[in-house]
Coordinates of C-alpha atoms and ligand atoms in Angstrom, one line a residue:
D1456 CA -1.5 -20.8 27.3
K1457 CA -4.8 -22.3 25.6
T1458 CA -5.5 -18.7 24.4
P1459 CA -5.9 -18.5 20.9
L1460 CA -2.9 -16.7 19.2
L1461 CA -5.2 -14.2 18.0
F1462 CA -6.0 -13.0 21.2
Q1463 CA -2.2 -13.3 22.5
P1464 CA -0.4 -10.2 22.9
I1465 CA 2.5 -9.8 20.6
Q1466 CA 5.5 -7.5 20.8
L1467 CA 7.0 -5.4 18.3
R1468 CA 10.1 -4.1 19.7
G1469 CA 8.9 -1.7 22.5
I1470 CA 5.3 -1.9 21.6
T1471 CA 2.9 -4.5 22.9
L1472 CA -0.2 -5.1 21.0
P1473 CA -3.2 -6.6 22.9
N1474 CA -4.1 -9.0 20.0
R1475 CA -2.8 -9.8 16.8
I1476 CA -5.8 -8.1 14.8
V1477 CA -4.9 -5.0 12.6
V1478 CA -7.0 -2.8 10.6
P1479 CA -5.1 -2.1 7.5
P1480 CA -4.9 1.4 6.1
M1481 CA -7.9 2.2 4.1
C1482 CA -8.2 5.4 2.4
M1483 CA -11.6 7.2 3.3
Y1484 CA -11.0 10.0 0.6
S1485 CA -12.5 12.5 3.4
A1486 CA -9.8 14.8 4.1
E1487 CA -9.6 18.4 3.1
E1488 CA -6.4 19.9 2.1
G1489 CA -4.6 16.8 4.0
F1490 CA -6.4 17.5 7.2
P1491 CA -8.5 15.2 8.7
T1492 CA -12.1 15.6 9.3
D1493 CA -14.7 14.5 11.9
F1494 CA -15.2 11.5 9.7
H1495 CA -12.0 10.3 10.4
M1496 CA -12.4 10.2 14.3
A1497 CA -15.8 8.7 14.1
H1498 CA -14.5 6.0 11.5
L1499 CA -11.1 5.1 13.2
G1500 CA -12.4 5.6 16.6
K1501 CA -15.1 2.7 16.0
F1502 CA -12.1 0.3 15.1
A1503 CA -10.4 1.0 18.4
I1504 CA -13.7 0.6 20.5
G1505 CA -14.0 -2.5 18.5
G1506 CA -11.1 -4.1 19.8
A1507 CA -8.3 -4.1 17.4
G1508 CA -4.7 -4.6 18.4
M1509 CA -3.6 -2.1 16.0
V1510 CA -5.2 0.5 13.8
I1511 CA -3.3 1.9 11.0
L1512 CA -4.4 5.0 9.3
E1513 CA -4.8 5.1 5.7
V1514 CA -2.2 6.2 3.5
T1515 CA -1.1 9.8 4.4
A1516 CA 0.6 11.7 2.0
V1517 CA 4.3 13.0 2.4
T1518 CA 4.0 15.6 -0.1
R1519 CA 0.9 17.3 -1.5
D1520 CA 1.5 16.0 -5.0
G1521 CA 1.7 12.6 -3.5
R1522 CA -2.0 12.3 -2.8
I1523 CA -3.9 10.1 -4.8
T1524 CA -7.3 12.6 -4.5
H1525 CA -8.2 15.7 -3.3
G1526 CA -9.5 13.6 -0.3
D1527 CA -6.4 12.1 1.0
L1528 CA -4.8 12.7 4.3
G1529 CA -1.6 14.2 4.4
I1530 CA 1.3 15.0 6.5
W1531 CA 4.0 17.3 4.7
D1532 CA 3.3 20.1 7.1
D1533 CA 3.3 20.3 11.3
E1534 CA 0.2 21.6 11.0
H1535 CA -1.4 18.3 9.6
A1536 CA 0.5 16.4 12.6
K1537 CA -1.5 18.6 15.4
K1538 CA -4.5 17.7 13.7
L1539 CA -3.6 14.1 13.3
A1540 CA -2.5 14.1 17.3
P1541 CA -6.1 13.7 18.6
L1542 CA -7.0 10.3 16.3
A1543 CA -3.7 8.6 17.8
A1544 CA -4.6 9.6 21.4
F1545 CA -7.9 8.1 20.9
L1546 CA -7.1 5.0 19.5
K1547 CA -4.5 4.6 22.2
S1548 CA -7.0 5.7 25.0
E1549 CA -9.2 2.6 23.8
G1550 CA -6.2 -0.1 23.9
S1551 CA -5.2 0.1 20.3
V1552 CA -1.7 0.9 19.1
P1553 CA -1.9 3.8 16.8
A1554 CA -0.1 3.3 13.5
I1555 CA 0.1 5.4 10.4
Q1556 CA 0.8 4.3 6.6
I1557 CA 2.8 7.2 5.0
G1558 CA 3.3 7.2 1.2
H1559 CA 3.4 8.7 -2.2
S1560 CA 1.0 8.3 -5.1
G1561 CA 3.2 8.2 -8.2
R1562 CA 1.5 8.3 -11.3
K1563 CA -1.9 7.1 -9.8
G1564 CA -1.9 11.3 -8.3
S1565 CA -4.6 13.7 -9.3
M1566 CA -7.5 10.9 -9.9
Q1567 CA -10.9 10.9 -8.9
R1568 CA -12.4 9.4 -5.7
P1569 CA -13.3 5.9 -6.4
W1570 CA -17.0 6.5 -5.9
K1571 CA -16.8 9.5 -8.4
G1572 CA -15.5 7.3 -11.0
N1573 CA -12.0 5.9 -9.9
G1574 CA -10.5 7.1 -13.1
P1575 CA -8.4 10.4 -14.0
L1576 CA -10.2 13.4 -13.3
T1577 CA -12.9 14.6 -15.7
P1578 CA -13.7 18.3 -16.9
E1579 CA -16.8 18.0 -14.3
D1580 CA -14.6 17.2 -11.5
I1581 CA -12.1 20.1 -12.4
A1582 CA -15.2 22.5 -12.8
G1583 CA -16.4 21.2 -9.4
G1584 CA -13.0 22.4 -7.8
D1585 CA -10.7 19.4 -7.9
T1586 CA -8.0 21.0 -9.8
P1587 CA -5.2 18.5 -11.3
W1588 CA -2.0 18.4 -10.7
Q1589 CA 0.9 16.4 -12.4
P1590 CA 1.6 13.4 -10.8
E1591 CA 5.4 12.1 -10.4
A1592 CA 6.9 9.0 -11.5
P1593 CA 10.3 7.1 -12.0
S1594 CA 9.2 7.3 -15.9
A1595 CA 6.9 9.7 -18.0
V1596 CA 5.0 6.8 -18.6
P1597 CA 1.0 7.0 -17.8
L1598 CA -1.0 4.1 -15.7
A1599 CA -2.9 3.8 -19.1
D1600 CA -4.4 5.4 -21.9
G1601 CA -6.5 8.7 -20.7
W1602 CA -4.5 9.1 -17.3
L1603 CA -2.0 12.1 -17.0
T1604 CA 1.6 11.5 -18.1
P1605 CA 3.8 11.9 -14.9
R1606 CA 6.7 14.2 -14.5
E1607 CA 10.2 11.8 -14.5
L1608 CA 11.5 12.4 -10.8
D1609 CA 15.3 13.4 -11.0
L1610 CA 18.1 13.0 -8.5
D1611 CA 17.1 16.2 -6.7
D1612 CA 13.6 15.2 -6.5
M1613 CA 14.4 12.0 -5.1
K1614 CA 16.8 13.5 -2.4
R1615 CA 13.6 15.8 -1.5
L1616 CA 11.3 12.8 -1.4
R1617 CA 13.6 10.9 1.0
G1618 CA 13.6 14.0 3.3
A1619 CA 9.7 14.2 2.9
F1620 CA 9.4 10.4 4.1
A1621 CA 11.9 11.2 6.9
D1622 CA 10.1 14.5 8.2
A1623 CA 6.7 12.6 7.6
T1624 CA 8.1 10.0 10.3
K1625 CA 9.1 12.7 12.8
R1626 CA 6.1 14.1 12.5
A1627 CA 3.7 11.1 13.1
V1628 CA 6.1 10.1 15.9
D1629 CA 5.5 13.8 17.4
A1630 CA 1.4 13.3 16.6
G1631 CA 1.5 10.2 19.0
F1632 CA 1.5 7.4 16.4
E1633 CA 3.9 4.0 17.9
S1634 CA 4.7 2.6 14.4
V1635 CA 5.1 3.7 10.7
E1636 CA 4.2 1.8 7.5
I1637 CA 5.8 2.6 4.5
H1638 CA 3.4 2.1 1.4
C1639 CA 5.5 0.1 -1.4
A1640 CA 2.6 -1.4 -2.6
H1641 CA -0.7 -1.0 -5.1
G1642 CA 1.1 0.6 -8.0
Y1643 CA 1.8 4.3 -5.9
L1644 CA 5.2 5.9 -6.3
L1645 CA 7.5 3.3 -4.4
Q1646 CA 5.9 0.2 -6.1
T1647 CA 6.2 1.7 -9.6
F1648 CA 9.9 2.3 -9.2
L1649 CA 10.1 -1.4 -7.6
S1650 CA 8.2 -2.9 -10.8
P1651 CA 9.7 -3.5 -14.1
L1652 CA 6.1 -2.5 -15.6
G1653 CA 6.5 0.9 -14.2
N1654 CA 10.2 1.7 -14.0
F1655 CA 12.0 2.2 -17.3
R1656 CA 14.9 4.5 -16.0
T1657 CA 18.7 3.8 -17.0
D1658 CA 20.2 5.6 -14.2
A1659 CA 20.9 4.2 -10.5
Y1660 CA 17.4 4.2 -9.6
G1661 CA 16.1 1.9 -12.3
G1662 CA 17.2 -1.3 -14.6
D1663 CA 18.0 -4.6 -12.4
L1664 CA 16.5 -5.2 -9.1
Q1665 CA 19.2 -3.5 -7.0
G1666 CA 18.4 -0.4 -9.0
R1667 CA 14.8 -0.5 -9.0
M1668 CA 14.7 -1.2 -5.1
R1669 CA 17.3 1.3 -4.5
L1670 CA 14.8 4.3 -3.6
S1671 CA 12.5 2.1 -1.4
L1672 CA 15.5 1.0 0.7
E1673 CA 16.9 4.2 1.1
I1674 CA 13.4 5.5 2.3
A1675 CA 13.3 2.5 4.8
E1676 CA 16.9 3.5 6.1
D1677 CA 15.6 7.3 6.3
V1678 CA 12.3 6.1 8.3
R1679 CA 14.0 3.6 10.5
E1680 CA 16.7 6.5 11.5
A1681 CA 13.8 9.0 12.2
L1682 CA 11.9 6.4 14.0
P1683 CA 13.0 5.9 17.7
D1684 CA 14.4 2.6 18.1
N1685 CA 11.4 1.3 20.5
L1686 CA 8.9 1.9 17.4
P1687 CA 8.2 -1.0 15.0
L1688 CA 8.4 -0.1 11.2
F1689 CA 6.1 -2.0 8.7
V1690 CA 6.6 -2.0 5.1
R1691 CA 3.6 -2.9 2.8
I1692 CA 4.5 -4.7 -0.6
S1693 CA 2.7 -6.1 -3.3
A1694 CA 4.3 -9.5 -3.4
V1695 CA 3.6 -10.2 -7.1
D1696 CA 2.3 -7.9 -9.9
A1697 CA 0.4 -10.9 -11.0
I1698 CA 1.1 -9.7 -14.8
E1699 CA 3.4 -11.6 -17.0
G1700 CA 6.8 -9.5 -17.0
G1701 CA 5.9 -7.9 -13.8
W1702 CA 7.6 -8.0 -10.2
E1703 CA 7.6 -11.9 -8.9
M1704 CA 7.8 -13.7 -5.8
E1705 CA 11.4 -14.1 -6.0
D1706 CA 12.1 -10.4 -6.2
S1707 CA 9.9 -10.0 -3.0
L1708 CA 11.8 -12.5 -1.0
V1709 CA 15.2 -10.5 -2.2
F1710 CA 13.4 -7.1 -1.0
A1711 CA 12.0 -8.5 2.2
K1712 CA 15.8 -9.6 3.1
E1713 CA 17.2 -6.1 2.4
L1714 CA 14.2 -4.4 4.2
K1715 CA 15.2 -6.7 7.4
D1716 CA 18.6 -5.8 7.3
R1717 CA 17.7 -1.9 7.3
G1718 CA 15.4 -2.7 10.5
V1719 CA 12.2 -3.3 9.1
D1720 CA 10.2 -5.1 11.6
V1721 CA 7.2 -6.5 9.7
I1722 CA 6.5 -7.0 5.9
D1723 CA 2.6 -6.6 5.2
C1724 CA 1.8 -8.6 2.2
S1725 CA -0.3 -7.4 -0.3
S1726 CA -0.1 -7.8 -4.0
G1727 CA -1.2 -5.9 -7.7
G1728 CA -2.2 -2.6 -8.5
Q1729 CA 0.3 -1.9 -11.4
T1730 CA -2.3 -3.1 -13.6
P1731 CA -3.7 -0.6 -16.2
K1732 CA -7.1 -2.0 -16.0
G1733 CA -7.9 0.1 -12.7
A1734 CA -6.3 1.7 -10.0
T1735 CA -6.6 -0.9 -7.5
N1736 CA -6.6 -4.5 -7.3
F1737 CA -8.5 -5.3 -4.4
K1738 CA -12.1 -5.3 -6.1
L1739 CA -11.0 -8.4 -7.8
N1740 CA -13.0 -11.4 -6.9
R1741 CA -10.6 -13.6 -5.0
S1742 CA -10.8 -16.5 -2.3
P1743 CA -10.6 -16.2 1.3
G1744 CA -6.9 -15.5 2.5
Y1745 CA -5.7 -15.4 -1.3
Q1746 CA -2.8 -13.3 -0.3
V1747 CA -1.6 -15.6 2.9
P1748 CA 0.6 -17.5 0.9
Y1749 CA 3.1 -14.4 0.3
A1750 CA 3.3 -13.8 4.1
A1751 CA 3.9 -17.5 4.7
E1752 CA 7.0 -17.8 2.1
I1753 CA 8.2 -14.6 3.2
R1754 CA 8.1 -15.4 6.9
R1755 CA 9.9 -18.7 6.3
D1756 CA 12.3 -17.8 3.8
V1757 CA 13.8 -14.5 5.2
G1758 CA 12.7 -14.8 9.0
I1759 CA 10.9 -11.8 9.2
M1760 CA 7.3 -11.3 11.0
T1761 CA 4.6 -10.8 8.3
Q1762 CA 1.3 -9.4 8.2
A1763 CA -1.4 -11.4 6.2
V1764 CA -4.4 -9.6 4.6
G1765 CA -7.1 -9.9 1.9
L1766 CA -10.2 -11.7 2.2
I1767 CA -9.8 -12.8 6.0
T1768 CA -13.2 -12.6 7.5
D1769 CA -13.6 -15.7 10.0
P1770 CA -12.2 -15.7 13.3
H1771 CA -11.1 -19.5 12.9
H1772 CA -9.4 -18.9 9.9
A1773 CA -7.7 -16.1 11.3
E1774 CA -6.3 -18.6 14.0
E1775 CA -5.4 -21.3 11.6
I1776 CA -3.1 -18.8 9.9
L1777 CA -1.4 -18.0 12.9
Q1778 CA -1.3 -21.6 14.2
A1779 CA 0.6 -22.5 10.9
G1780 CA 3.1 -19.9 11.2
D1781 CA 2.1 -18.4 8.0
A1782 CA 1.7 -15.1 9.6
D1783 CA 2.3 -12.8 13.0
L1784 CA -0.4 -10.5 12.3
I1785 CA -4.0 -10.8 10.8
A1786 CA -5.5 -7.4 8.9
I1787 CA -9.3 -7.4 8.6
G1788 CA -9.9 -4.5 5.9
R1789 CA -13.3 -4.6 4.2
E1790 CA -14.5 -6.9 6.9
A1791 CA -13.8 -4.1 9.8
L1792 CA -15.9 -1.7 7.5
Y1793 CA -19.0 -4.1 7.6
N1794 CA -18.0 -4.9 11.2
P1795 CA -16.1 -2.4 13.4
F1796 CA -16.8 -4.9 16.2
W1797 CA -15.1 -8.0 14.5
P1798 CA -12.3 -8.4 17.4
R1799 CA -15.0 -8.5 20.0
H1800 CA -17.1 -10.8 17.9
A1801 CA -13.9 -13.1 17.4
A1802 CA -13.5 -13.1 20.9
D1803 CA -16.9 -14.1 21.4
A1804 CA -16.6 -16.9 18.8
F1805 CA -13.4 -18.4 20.9
R1806 CA -15.8 -17.8 24.1
L1807 CA -13.4 -15.8 25.4
D1808 CA -14.9 -12.8 27.2
E1809 CA -18.7 -13.9 28.0
D1810 CA -18.8 -11.3 31.0
F1811 CA -18.0 -8.2 28.5
E1812 CA -15.0 -7.7 30.6
T1813 CA -12.6 -6.4 27.8
W1814 CA -15.0 -4.1 26.4
P1815 CA -15.2 -0.5 27.0
P1816 CA -17.0 -0.2 30.3
Q1817 CA -19.7 2.1 28.9
Y1818 CA -20.7 -0.9 26.6
G1819 CA -19.5 -3.7 28.6
W1820 CA -21.5 -3.0 31.9
W1821 CA -24.7 -2.7 30.2
L1822 CA -24.2 -5.6 27.7
D1823 CA -23.2 -8.2 30.5
K1824 CA -26.7 -7.3 32.3
R1825 CA -28.7 -7.6 29.2
A1826 CA -30.1 -11.1 29.3
Ligands
FNR2608 C1 -7.8 0.0 0.8 N1 -6.3 -0.5 0.8 C2 -5.3 0.1 1.2 N2 -4.3 -0.3 1.2 C3 -3.1 0.3 1.4 O1 -2.2 0.3 1.5 N3 -3.3 1.7 1.7 C4 -4.5 2.2 1.8 O2 -4.5 3.6 1.9 C5 -5.6 1.5 1.3 N4 -6.8 1.9 1.1 C6 -7.8 1.2 1.0 C7 -9.0 1.9 1.3 C8 -10.4 1.0 1.1 C9 -11.6 1.6 1.2 C10 -10.1 -0.4 0.8 C11 -11.4 -1.3 1.1 C12 -8.9 -0.9 0.9 C13 -6.4 -2.1 0.8 C14 -6.5 -2.6 2.2 O3 -5.6 -2.2 3.2 C15 -6.6 -4.2 2.3 O4 -5.1 -4.6 1.6 C16 -7.5 -4.8 1.1 O5 -8.9 -4.1 1.4 C17 -7.7 -6.4 1.3 O6 -7.9 -6.8 2.5 P1 -9.4 -7.1 3.2 O7 -10.4 -5.8 2.8 O8 -10.0 -8.1 2.0 O9 -9.7 -7.6 4.3

């Protein structure tokens, strides 16, 4: 088969992606009380019309306090699932596999939308209606000076949290999503449990690597159990904290192996987020494919499928990553915000569909007759 790997279908359990291009989760901070708005349909719909093999909805909070901002999507109630269902249905109708990332903000909860300052809520934000709440974390240590001090979760809280992840999974399946990704990255709750930079507990959920991994592994088991066997499970990790004394690549290898043993299908390899300098790592100036080595090492060492993400913008680069065996899936984030038709243009770069036959007929019929 001469078709580039990027455009060969790939099977994940009972689900087949038509190509290996994934739009990764990207928060739009445009929800209301966790409910999606028209913005979400327009935003996500473009990616499906644009030809992505899978579209993963932005991190969707499993509890109300698990939101990052007041604009986060939520799935803590059955009513949320009812409103998410049309999004899943539309993605599927255009040929993309609908997926959803579920998570909890941890000590980054109750903050500003990025474009409002990307920091803790100010008196002006609060006067404007963004009522703060106390974030929750493994330890009562704020992200940085000036941030809210989180409440330390106790064992009952963790039981509730596990239930919330399992319930969120069931709701997502009911809503029509065909894959779930657990957010274990970027300094949010689960990664703060994993990282020695955020977890100072002395009970079974802290201390050594086994203790710090415990909650994430339990949740992976619960989510796997709640997800039908034919649907694939992704876990997004921060492969490294990239801070002295933090989570290292060797920890990621152990974690990925444990996740694989619990029926996780794909490790989505990101990095960072545990930094007090900012709430996110994605603004840092990095080079193309800077996180690919993490996906490659985990794929080879653990023998599990991986998704590469981070400044992959050139279709030929994406193909090289797949050809090299460095990853199974390629996520296109900000470049898809810039160009939602990236997958279709990538197909053009390989001269795969000069007659626009794979485009939605509403567009393709016309484009073919353009010249
Ligand atoms: C993100 N990212 C992100 N990651 C995640 O795991 N869950 C999320 O909800 C979000 N939200 C989010 C919002 C926006 C606006 C951006 C730009 C990014 C990170 C994202 O999935 C991806 O890993 C990075 O953007 C790096 O990939 P690109 O953009 O270089 O292709």
